[in-house]
Amino acid sequence: MEEKKLDRNSIIGFVIIAGLLIWLMLNNMNNEQQAMKQDADIAQKELVKNTQSNSIQEALGTVQPNDSIANQALIDALGSFSYSAMLPSAQDVSTQLKSELLTLEVSNKGGYLSNVTVNSFERFSKNSGQLVELINNHNSNLNLEIYTNDNRVFNTSDLYFEPQLIKEGENQVLSMRLKASETQYLEYRYVLKPDNYMLDFSIRSVGLSTIVDLNKNPKLDWNLKAYRNEKSISYENRYTNLYYEYENGKDNDLGANGSREEKTIKDVSYIAFKQHFFTSILLTDKNFDTAQVSSINLVKDEADDTEFTKEFNAELPLVYNNGELNYDMNFYFGPSDYKILRSYDRNLDEIIPLGWGIFGWLNSFLFIPIFGFLISFIPSYGVAIIVLTIIVRLIISPLTYKSYVSQAKMKAIRPEITELNEKFKNDPMKKQQETMNLYSKAGVNPMAGCIPALLQIPIFYSLFQFFPSVFALRQKSFLWADDLSSYDSIFSLPFYIPFYGNHVSLFPILASIAIFFYMKMTTGDQQMSAPQQEGMPDMGKLMKIMIYISPIMMLFFFNNYASGLSLYYFVSNSITIGIMYVIKNHIVKEDKIQAIIAENKTKERPKGRFQRKMQEMMEQAQEQQKLKEKGKK
């Protein structure tokens, strides 16, 4: 990141004007108000002489290149707050607070953070030499818009605060005061604690009830343009979103798909500007009555390199209490790490997109604890993913077994079903009845193969949400992948392919091959031999097409995704292929299935619930058909 620099003229102007300001204050200590007026008159004459612009910023740029002292135009704009503009702190400089986790800089101008660096984490790739900066070069701003009782409006982002840094035990406390006088001021107070990503932040006013218009609530405006910190633009942008908590614990997000999203929400307790693996959160102990939030997608073309992903903004009206402002808040600047966010016990872990309902539950109480346990003693994160995959496959292997047995039984009676279809092709109702009777005699439940597959869906979807959200995978290498949280490029393309990218990732290729053979094994023999139903599409041909389309779709879809996710799917499908091979050739053999079905036919078997229900529906349909035919006669 390029550092902010001052040019030579600005430095010279800064030194001259700062020296003039100090000289004026030392020589006019006993008659401050008169000195202020004299200095303002001089500044006004210089302003008229050098520029005809009415803009405050243009005037400041002409008279004081580095914004280091107030002139008459600034005093007129500030009204009662011209006192702060005449203090030595009226310089565009910053105060630094630093801990092991964070490095912060708070600017005198605006009293807000001009830099937030998350120590120990690097942008894009390991050993890149660029630490993650959530705030730098004016990509973020905090402004308080206040109305005065003389019909003025001023923005704190344009004004100068006076800093005072002290130590309270191990905590660093920075007080930033915007003064109307020594006894009348607006204060921002920052408290940085050791080993903590959470800052205490408070806004309070003292003695301003006679200055501000109490009938017009001030408005706090917080915005941030999110720096890109990861390799994949599309992947990072997909998981960059604005989250919020409202109405006593409810949480929601603004949506990350459109070019611009905005919403008005009520009773807000926190606003989170979440990037993929890092986040900036503003929390309040006294809920904001309303909040106007918005998000703008800054990535116009994923083929182009870009500095920012999204621009977030939150407008938060504040309320006076007995004529003063008094808000205790917090800022969180740090990793989007589920464990860290959950440790604050303020519902912050809800900003991690683990999925809704049962999917989020599985991630929170099953996969996150298991994976956390694995990486506590397995040094390789790639090996930990493989072990997790094996555990998952072992858990659902009984479902895989039942599904295959059901498919094998259906395949065994398929010739008889084909015979019934041909025999009763002109009587669909009779054909259904005879088919259900066959199922009952053979002891086959046509739904038995679907239910195990449906039960696996929550697991697969939960893991699909899990891997992109695991902060621990960020910049962890495995085999040829240098970052399991991003794509594992083995070859860069000289051109960009839509939906695919400008690189070739190997793990998605391996996963696609595994999926192809898995689908070939599970659907090829059975679905292609299925009899075609009258009036229905040829399912055999459709499944044959899907066997080739699905791997290609995955190849495109996962090329820019986390290599850890592709590694999981490759290992998972490879294990499944092995399990299916063992079941097919050593456990459930075709001759055994045929013998079981033949034995079932000799027994009087009660109909299952599904079969009874189907029988009742067909009988009702038959009765309706008979009544309909009688009506025609």
XYZ file of C-alpha atoms in Angstrom:
633
model
C 0.000 0.000 0.000
C 1.415 3.381 -0.996
C 2.077 5.638 1.962
C 0.499 9.078 2.175
C 3.102 11.757 1.389
C 3.297 15.533 1.609
C 4.825 17.539 -1.219
C 7.579 20.109 -0.604
C 5.296 23.153 -0.755
C 2.899 21.615 1.738
C 5.727 20.878 4.180
C 7.093 24.425 3.935
C 3.615 25.909 4.367
C 2.950 23.589 7.303
C 6.143 24.708 9.126
C 5.584 28.416 8.500
C 1.931 28.458 9.505
C 2.479 26.205 12.546
C 5.271 28.538 13.712
C 3.012 31.552 13.204
C 0.247 29.925 15.225
C 2.546 29.119 18.173
C 4.017 32.651 18.140
C 0.540 34.195 18.156
C -0.611 32.082 21.091
C 2.524 32.778 23.193
C 2.330 36.526 22.642
C -1.412 36.900 23.119
C -2.155 34.590 26.054
C -3.754 37.356 28.165
C -6.044 38.628 25.467
C -7.084 35.531 23.517
C -10.287 36.797 22.010
C -8.661 39.935 20.630
C -5.819 37.936 19.132
C -8.275 35.598 17.464
C -10.075 38.502 15.860
C -6.851 40.145 14.651
C -5.569 36.911 13.197
C -8.883 36.255 11.513
C -8.843 39.746 9.929
C -5.394 39.121 8.499
C -6.450 35.716 7.161
C -9.562 37.214 5.597
C -7.493 39.870 3.766
C -5.180 37.193 2.441
C -8.175 35.127 1.385
C -9.729 38.003 -0.587
C -6.396 38.812 -2.162
C -5.587 35.295 -3.339
C -8.940 33.740 -4.257
C -12.516 34.640 -5.080
C -13.819 31.186 -4.139
C -16.478 30.878 -1.447
C -15.542 27.278 -0.760
C -14.059 26.669 2.652
C -11.820 23.916 1.351
C -10.549 26.103 -1.510
C -9.899 28.912 0.918
C -8.001 26.603 3.199
C -6.009 25.278 0.271
C -4.950 28.825 -0.712
C -4.158 30.315 2.652
C -2.897 27.213 4.483
C -1.773 24.409 2.197
C -1.670 21.860 5.003
C -4.848 22.797 6.924
C -2.766 23.814 9.938
C -4.514 26.983 11.144
C -7.974 28.502 10.896
C -8.850 31.563 8.822
C -11.923 33.765 8.863
C -13.805 31.619 6.375
C -13.274 28.585 8.577
C -14.297 30.501 11.701
C -17.500 31.646 10.022
C -18.306 28.082 9.072
C -17.569 26.659 12.511
C -19.386 29.229 14.587
C -18.927 28.298 18.241
C -16.314 25.654 17.434
C -13.759 28.150 16.093
C -11.921 27.714 19.409
C -10.646 24.272 18.387
C -9.460 25.615 15.053
C -7.060 28.007 16.826
C -5.429 25.321 19.022
C -1.984 23.848 18.292
C -3.737 20.554 17.536
C -5.310 22.087 14.432
C -2.917 20.105 12.269
C -3.551 17.121 10.038
C -1.442 14.731 12.132
C -2.237 11.449 13.855
C -1.784 9.767 17.224
C -0.729 6.120 17.237
C -1.962 3.323 19.501
C -0.354 -0.083 19.119
C -0.831 -3.542 20.586
C 0.347 -6.976 19.559
C -2.794 -7.418 17.449
C -3.552 -3.948 16.060
C -1.841 -0.741 15.038
C -4.145 2.287 15.033
C -3.707 5.900 13.997
C -6.301 8.526 14.932
C -6.211 11.803 13.012
C -6.643 15.197 14.653
C -8.780 16.168 11.697
C -12.133 14.490 12.230
C -10.987 12.645 15.351
C -11.390 9.315 13.539
C -9.122 6.436 12.591
C -6.864 7.194 9.647
C -5.187 3.786 9.742
C -6.086 0.341 11.097
C -3.495 -2.370 10.509
C -4.173 -5.958 11.571
C -0.751 -7.147 12.666
C 0.563 -10.617 11.759
C -1.715 -11.033 8.712
C -0.607 -10.321 5.165
C -2.525 -9.399 2.037
C -2.924 -11.737 -0.937
C -0.310 -14.341 -0.002
C 2.102 -15.358 2.694
C 5.381 -13.408 2.699
C 3.879 -10.723 0.461
C 5.293 -8.052 2.763
C 1.966 -6.181 2.897
C 0.086 -6.285 6.173
C -3.720 -6.231 6.080
C -4.918 -2.634 6.402
C -8.638 -2.241 6.954
C -8.342 1.550 6.970
C -5.772 3.651 5.105
C -5.598 6.508 2.619
C -9.058 7.857 3.522
C -10.987 4.717 2.541
C -13.077 5.100 5.731
C -14.678 7.990 7.566
C -16.740 8.648 10.686
C -18.632 11.924 10.654
C -21.041 13.427 13.152
C -23.379 16.018 11.645
C -24.563 18.473 14.315
C -27.034 21.348 14.055
C -26.437 24.462 16.133
C -29.087 26.749 17.599
C -27.969 29.567 15.280
C -28.978 27.488 12.225
C -25.515 26.244 11.375
C -24.602 22.696 10.375
C -21.106 21.375 10.890
C -19.422 18.054 10.168
C -16.848 16.752 12.600
C -14.849 15.182 9.762
C -13.862 18.726 8.696
C -12.869 19.910 12.171
C -9.823 19.491 14.379
C -9.826 17.548 17.635
C -7.307 17.870 20.421
C -5.680 14.519 21.359
C -4.655 13.340 24.803
C -3.105 9.898 25.136
C -2.764 8.293 28.560
C -2.253 4.834 30.062
C -4.819 3.215 32.355
C -3.155 0.052 33.575
C -2.338 -1.944 30.447
C -4.897 -0.054 28.365
C -4.084 2.829 26.043
C -6.710 5.574 26.257
C -6.970 8.304 23.653
C -9.291 11.262 24.217
C -10.092 13.368 21.129
C -11.873 16.626 21.994
C -13.516 19.092 19.651
C -13.662 22.227 21.784
C -15.956 25.209 21.775
C -14.129 26.262 24.944
C -12.230 24.544 27.723
C -15.518 23.589 29.356
C -17.555 22.946 26.217
C -16.521 20.117 23.926
C -17.424 16.992 21.996
C -15.272 13.971 22.868
C -14.421 10.740 21.071
C -12.740 8.293 23.447
C -10.799 5.253 22.246
C -9.534 2.482 24.531
C -7.135 -0.104 23.084
C -6.679 -3.187 25.245
C -3.812 -5.693 24.940
C -4.523 -8.923 23.060
C -7.943 -7.682 21.956
C -9.396 -6.802 18.577
C -12.259 -4.939 20.265
C -11.865 -1.235 21.087
C -13.974 0.722 23.518
C -15.325 3.775 21.746
C -17.565 6.439 23.221
C -19.137 9.688 22.057
C -20.096 12.258 24.656
C -20.599 15.983 24.811
C -20.036 18.389 27.704
C -21.684 21.805 27.974
C -23.016 21.841 24.411
C -26.701 22.032 25.309
C -26.566 25.835 24.918
C -24.914 25.571 21.495
C -26.655 22.731 19.652
C -30.238 22.612 18.396
C -31.836 20.003 20.647
C -34.807 19.660 18.283
C -32.619 18.250 15.501
C -30.938 14.948 16.229
C -27.314 14.629 15.148
C -26.477 11.990 12.535
C -23.516 9.637 12.715
C -22.295 8.647 9.265
C -19.848 5.700 9.026
C -18.524 4.475 5.710
C -15.777 2.208 4.420
C -14.457 1.076 1.061
C -13.308 -2.500 1.583
C -9.779 -3.182 0.412
C -9.195 -6.353 -1.534
C -7.002 -8.640 0.592
C -7.275 -12.076 -1.078
C -6.087 -13.598 -4.374
C -9.448 -14.271 -5.981
C -11.486 -11.140 -6.687
C -14.719 -13.007 -7.425
C -14.433 -15.312 -4.408
C -13.615 -12.512 -1.954
C -16.332 -10.257 -3.337
C -18.911 -13.049 -3.011
C -18.290 -13.254 0.734
C -18.010 -9.500 1.343
C -21.278 -8.219 2.764
C -22.931 -5.879 5.251
C -24.470 -7.574 8.302
C -26.482 -6.116 11.153
C -28.227 -7.093 14.374
C -31.591 -5.592 15.248
C -34.690 -6.031 17.430
C -33.107 -7.821 20.380
C -30.902 -10.410 18.729
C -32.216 -10.831 15.193
C -29.568 -10.725 12.494
C -29.593 -10.276 8.751
C -27.439 -9.175 5.838
C -27.907 -6.668 3.090
C -27.249 -9.033 0.205
C -24.095 -9.292 -1.869
C -25.357 -9.910 -5.397
C -26.617 -6.618 -6.780
C -24.616 -3.576 -7.845
C -26.277 -1.545 -5.079
C -28.238 -2.653 -2.024
C -29.820 -0.418 0.607
C -32.243 -0.780 3.462
C -33.694 1.057 6.457
C -33.660 -0.970 9.670
C -34.851 -0.267 13.210
C -33.518 -0.897 16.710
C -29.973 -1.671 15.597
C -27.322 -2.993 17.985
C -24.416 -3.457 15.566
C -23.380 -2.858 11.967
C -20.692 -5.075 10.420
C -18.781 -4.226 7.255
C -17.630 -7.791 6.625
C -14.955 -8.664 4.131
C -14.185 -12.281 3.336
C -11.693 -12.915 6.134
C -11.635 -9.591 7.988
C -14.342 -7.344 9.325
C -15.042 -3.912 10.804
C -17.924 -3.737 13.279
C -19.536 -0.853 15.147
C -21.456 -1.950 18.240
C -23.538 0.100 20.653
C -24.837 -0.551 24.157
C -27.758 1.797 23.516
C -29.430 0.670 20.296
C -29.742 3.065 17.385
C -33.425 3.785 16.754
C -32.960 3.495 12.999
C -30.174 2.938 10.511
C -29.958 3.603 6.799
C -27.433 1.141 5.361
C -26.163 0.641 1.840
C -23.642 -1.396 -0.109
C -22.213 -0.676 -3.556
C -20.386 -3.326 -5.569
C -17.153 -1.773 -6.852
C -16.062 -4.812 -8.874
C -17.305 -4.003 -12.345
C -15.324 -6.675 -14.156
C -13.788 -9.654 -12.350
C -11.269 -9.982 -15.161
C -9.702 -6.665 -14.117
C -7.504 -6.171 -11.095
C -9.145 -3.911 -8.526
C -8.213 -2.257 -5.244
C -11.638 -2.304 -3.579
C -14.495 -4.811 -3.513
C -17.479 -2.991 -1.990
C -18.329 0.382 -0.480
C -20.395 0.312 2.721
C -22.247 3.130 4.420
C -24.374 3.420 7.558
C -26.308 6.532 8.649
C -27.171 6.346 12.354
C -29.260 9.079 14.014
C -28.218 9.787 17.610
C -30.433 11.140 20.376
C -29.666 13.807 23.001
C -30.081 12.876 26.641
C -30.658 15.894 28.886
C -29.198 18.108 26.218
C -26.004 16.076 25.761
C -24.725 13.082 23.795
C -23.686 10.017 25.746
C -23.067 6.812 23.774
C -20.872 3.874 24.822
C -19.875 1.848 21.779
C -17.207 -0.516 20.498
C -15.245 -1.035 17.333
C -14.076 -4.469 16.251
C -11.287 -4.595 13.680
C -9.937 -8.060 13.047
C -10.334 -11.528 11.547
C -13.724 -12.931 10.541
C -12.896 -15.899 12.718
C -15.841 -17.805 14.194
C -14.021 -18.689 17.413
C -12.774 -15.136 18.056
C -16.105 -13.488 17.261
C -18.026 -15.977 19.390
C -15.739 -15.314 22.365
C -17.181 -11.781 22.741
C -20.638 -13.212 23.470
C -22.361 -10.464 21.486
C -23.788 -12.535 18.661
C -20.950 -11.483 16.344
C -20.442 -15.037 15.076
C -23.713 -14.614 13.153
C -21.842 -12.625 10.503
C -20.080 -15.849 9.463
C -22.225 -17.356 6.656
C -22.544 -20.905 7.960
C -25.985 -21.452 6.442
C -29.487 -21.171 7.846
C -31.431 -23.626 9.976
C -30.032 -27.138 10.254
C -27.082 -26.260 7.999
C -25.807 -23.607 10.391
C -26.505 -25.900 13.328
C -24.395 -28.699 11.830
C -21.523 -26.303 11.208
C -21.682 -24.647 14.635
C -22.012 -27.772 16.739
C -20.440 -30.499 14.624
C -18.000 -29.531 11.885
C -16.374 -26.481 13.516
C -15.621 -28.355 16.779
C -14.381 -31.456 14.929
C -12.146 -29.465 12.582
C -10.876 -27.342 15.474
C -9.952 -30.523 17.319
C -8.177 -31.976 14.270
C -5.990 -28.928 13.591
C -5.005 -28.833 17.256
C -2.749 -31.867 16.731
C -2.461 -32.322 12.944
C 0.192 -29.900 11.643
C -0.981 -30.061 8.011
C -4.333 -28.399 7.344
C -4.695 -30.370 4.108
C -4.328 -33.638 6.019
C -6.871 -32.324 8.556
C -9.362 -31.796 5.701
C -8.742 -35.350 4.476
C -9.298 -36.764 7.970
C -12.486 -34.703 8.333
C -13.669 -36.055 4.971
C -13.036 -39.632 6.071
C -14.986 -39.043 9.288
C -17.930 -37.602 7.357
C -17.942 -40.478 4.874
C -17.856 -43.033 7.691
C -20.789 -41.289 9.399
C -22.956 -41.434 6.275
C -21.728 -44.819 5.001
C -24.824 -46.626 6.416
C -26.959 -44.288 4.311
C -24.802 -45.053 1.283
C -25.237 -48.776 1.923
C -29.035 -48.570 2.232
C -29.266 -46.436 -0.872
C -27.249 -48.905 -2.914
C -29.209 -51.937 -1.648
C -32.468 -50.231 -2.644
C -31.092 -49.426 -6.104
C -29.888 -53.013 -6.504
C -33.342 -54.355 -5.646
C -34.973 -51.988 -8.115
C -32.535 -53.130 -10.782
C -33.325 -56.793 -10.033
C -37.081 -56.394 -10.597
C -36.698 -54.027 -13.548
C -37.396 -56.781 -16.156
C -40.696 -57.538 -14.424
C -41.599 -53.838 -14.338
C -40.833 -53.610 -18.058
C -43.103 -56.589 -18.661
C -45.949 -54.950 -16.701
C -45.504 -51.710 -18.631
C -45.868 -53.561 -21.900
C -48.776 -55.709 -20.719
C -50.868 -52.815 -19.381
C -49.657 -50.026 -21.646
C -53.247 -49.115 -22.488
C -54.431 -49.125 -18.888
C -52.219 -46.791 -16.800
C -54.266 -47.312 -13.636
C -53.986 -51.094 -13.819
C -50.293 -50.800 -14.578
C -49.733 -48.750 -11.420
C -51.693 -51.222 -9.303
C -49.752 -54.214 -10.590
C -46.460 -52.370 -10.153
C -47.296 -51.579 -6.525
C -48.264 -55.232 -5.964
C -44.897 -56.275 -7.368
C -43.104 -53.873 -5.028
C -45.053 -55.321 -2.093
C -44.376 -58.979 -2.944
C -40.682 -58.399 -3.648
C -40.228 -56.357 -0.479
C -38.991 -53.324 -2.413
C -39.671 -49.740 -1.383
C -39.133 -47.398 -4.365
C -38.571 -44.498 -1.948
C -35.887 -46.306 0.065
C -33.148 -45.160 -2.292
C -34.244 -41.526 -2.211
C -34.505 -41.076 1.556
C -30.806 -41.793 2.337
C -29.785 -39.426 -0.442
C -32.071 -36.698 0.942
C -30.637 -37.173 4.430
C -27.144 -36.479 3.077
C -28.106 -33.110 1.579
C -27.829 -31.137 4.877
C -24.320 -32.527 5.413
C -23.116 -31.697 1.912
C -24.605 -28.198 1.947
C -23.255 -27.480 5.448
C -19.741 -28.370 4.336
C -20.196 -26.265 1.209
C -20.817 -23.305 3.552
C -18.180 -24.416 6.045
C -14.996 -24.377 3.973
C -15.265 -20.827 2.564
C -15.801 -19.533 6.120
C -12.871 -21.217 7.897
C -10.384 -18.456 8.694
C -7.838 -21.056 9.832
C -7.360 -22.183 6.204
C -6.236 -18.732 5.077
C -2.735 -18.890 3.559
C -2.224 -22.492 4.714
C -0.476 -24.574 2.057
C -0.893 -28.210 1.012
C 0.891 -29.977 -1.824
C 0.833 -27.539 -4.776
C -1.824 -25.275 -3.215
C -0.220 -22.301 -1.482
C -3.510 -21.160 0.086
C -6.312 -23.586 0.960
C -8.726 -20.661 1.299
C -8.180 -19.631 -2.329
C -7.684 -21.273 -5.720
C -4.735 -23.603 -6.380
C -3.452 -22.280 -9.682
C -0.981 -24.520 -11.535
C -1.062 -22.586 -14.786
C -1.874 -18.991 -15.724
C -3.756 -18.313 -18.937
C -2.876 -15.357 -21.191
C -6.591 -14.604 -21.536
C -9.740 -14.572 -19.392
C -12.473 -17.192 -19.833
C -15.923 -16.036 -18.619
C -17.090 -17.902 -15.474
C -13.755 -19.752 -15.380
C -10.990 -17.180 -14.980
C -7.468 -16.720 -16.255
C -5.849 -19.656 -14.476
C -6.165 -23.429 -14.194
C -6.767 -24.956 -10.754
C -5.861 -28.614 -10.277
C -8.045 -29.688 -7.339
C -11.294 -28.799 -9.206
C -10.086 -30.944 -12.126
C -9.464 -33.899 -9.819
C -12.825 -33.370 -8.104
C -14.608 -33.241 -11.477
C -12.983 -36.507 -12.580
C -14.016 -38.151 -9.303
C -17.587 -36.922 -9.725
C -17.690 -38.273 -13.279
C -16.740 -41.809 -12.194
C -19.043 -41.634 -9.166
C -22.021 -40.665 -11.341
C -21.049 -43.294 -13.894
C -21.060 -45.930 -11.184
C -24.263 -44.910 -9.380
C -26.491 -43.838 -12.263
C -25.036 -45.362 -15.406
C -26.157 -48.958 -14.970
C -29.515 -48.290 -13.356
C -30.915 -45.090 -14.844
C -29.944 -45.881 -18.425
C -31.717 -49.214 -18.260
C -34.875 -47.691 -16.816
C -37.958 -48.155 -19.002
C -39.228 -44.994 -20.594
C -42.647 -43.939 -19.361
C -45.221 -42.894 -21.908
C -45.403 -39.124 -22.237
C -42.255 -38.672 -20.152
C -38.760 -37.689 -21.332
C -36.187 -40.426 -21.817
C -34.561 -40.429 -18.364
C -31.779 -42.697 -19.565
C -30.614 -40.185 -22.134
C -31.058 -37.308 -19.697
C -28.913 -38.994 -17.041
C -26.305 -39.849 -19.630
C -26.057 -36.186 -20.543
C -25.883 -35.146 -16.872
C -22.971 -37.516 -16.272
C -20.899 -35.331 -18.595
C -22.436 -31.926 -17.858
C -22.164 -32.071 -14.040
C -18.353 -32.483 -13.900
C -17.895 -29.687 -16.441
C -20.163 -27.400 -14.407
C -18.165 -28.161 -11.268
C -14.921 -27.508 -13.108
C -16.080 -23.994 -13.983
C -17.814 -23.336 -10.684
C -14.908 -24.318 -8.418
C -11.975 -22.962 -10.420
C -11.982 -19.739 -8.361
C -13.214 -21.313 -5.132
C -11.187 -22.370 -2.113
C -8.895 -25.264 -2.928
C -9.788 -26.732 0.482
C -13.373 -27.178 -0.715
C -12.268 -28.842 -3.968
C -9.908 -31.061 -1.986
C -12.825 -32.166 0.191
C -15.039 -33.042 -2.797
C -12.201 -34.894 -4.535
C -11.429 -37.010 -1.455
C -15.117 -37.461 -0.594
C -16.094 -38.765 -4.033
C -12.980 -40.922 -4.256
C -13.873 -42.551 -0.921
C -17.481 -42.999 -2.048
C -16.318 -44.730 -5.229
C -14.258 -47.100 -3.098
C -17.181 -47.766 -0.725
C -19.555 -48.411 -3.629
C -17.055 -50.799 -5.235
C -16.716 -52.799 -2.015
C -20.485 -52.904 -1.483
C -21.167 -53.935 -5.068
C -18.502 -56.620 -5.375
C -18.072 -57.970 -1.868
C -21.176 -57.182 0.213
C -24.309 -56.825 -1.917
C -23.981 -59.222 -4.860
C -26.619 -59.453 -7.565
C -27.348 -63.167 -7.069
C -27.951 -62.570 -3.352
C -30.385 -59.757 -4.141
C -32.249 -61.999 -6.592
C -32.493 -64.754 -3.948
C -33.829 -62.297 -1.338
C -36.498 -61.034 -3.735
C -37.518 -64.596 -4.703
C -37.862 -65.523 -1.038
C -39.897 -62.388 -0.327
C -42.362 -63.336 -3.060
C -43.151 -66.597 -1.304
C -44.091 -64.828 1.901
C -47.226 -62.943 2.819
C -45.862 -59.495 3.538
C -47.893 -56.638 5.021
C -47.895 -53.517 2.897
C -45.860 -50.630 4.104
C -47.307 -47.212 4.892
C -46.172 -45.755 1.582
C -47.622 -48.675 -0.368
C -50.948 -48.499 1.483
C -51.188 -44.797 0.781
C -50.449 -45.295 -2.891
C -53.019 -48.126 -3.046
C -55.691 -45.895 -1.515
C -54.929 -43.079 -3.949
C -55.168 -45.398 -6.934
C -58.466 -46.904 -5.723
C -59.909 -43.401 -5.291
C -58.734 -42.480 -8.772
C -60.361 -45.617 -10.160
C -63.699 -44.808 -8.527
C -63.594 -41.273 -9.907
C -62.836 -42.630 -13.362
C -65.808 -45.023 -13.182
C -68.148 -42.235 -12.077
C -66.902 -40.058 -14.881
C -67.531 -42.782 -17.458
C -71.067 -43.361 -16.097
C -71.764 -39.651 -16.389
C -70.795 -39.694 -20.048
C -73.274 -42.547 -20.739
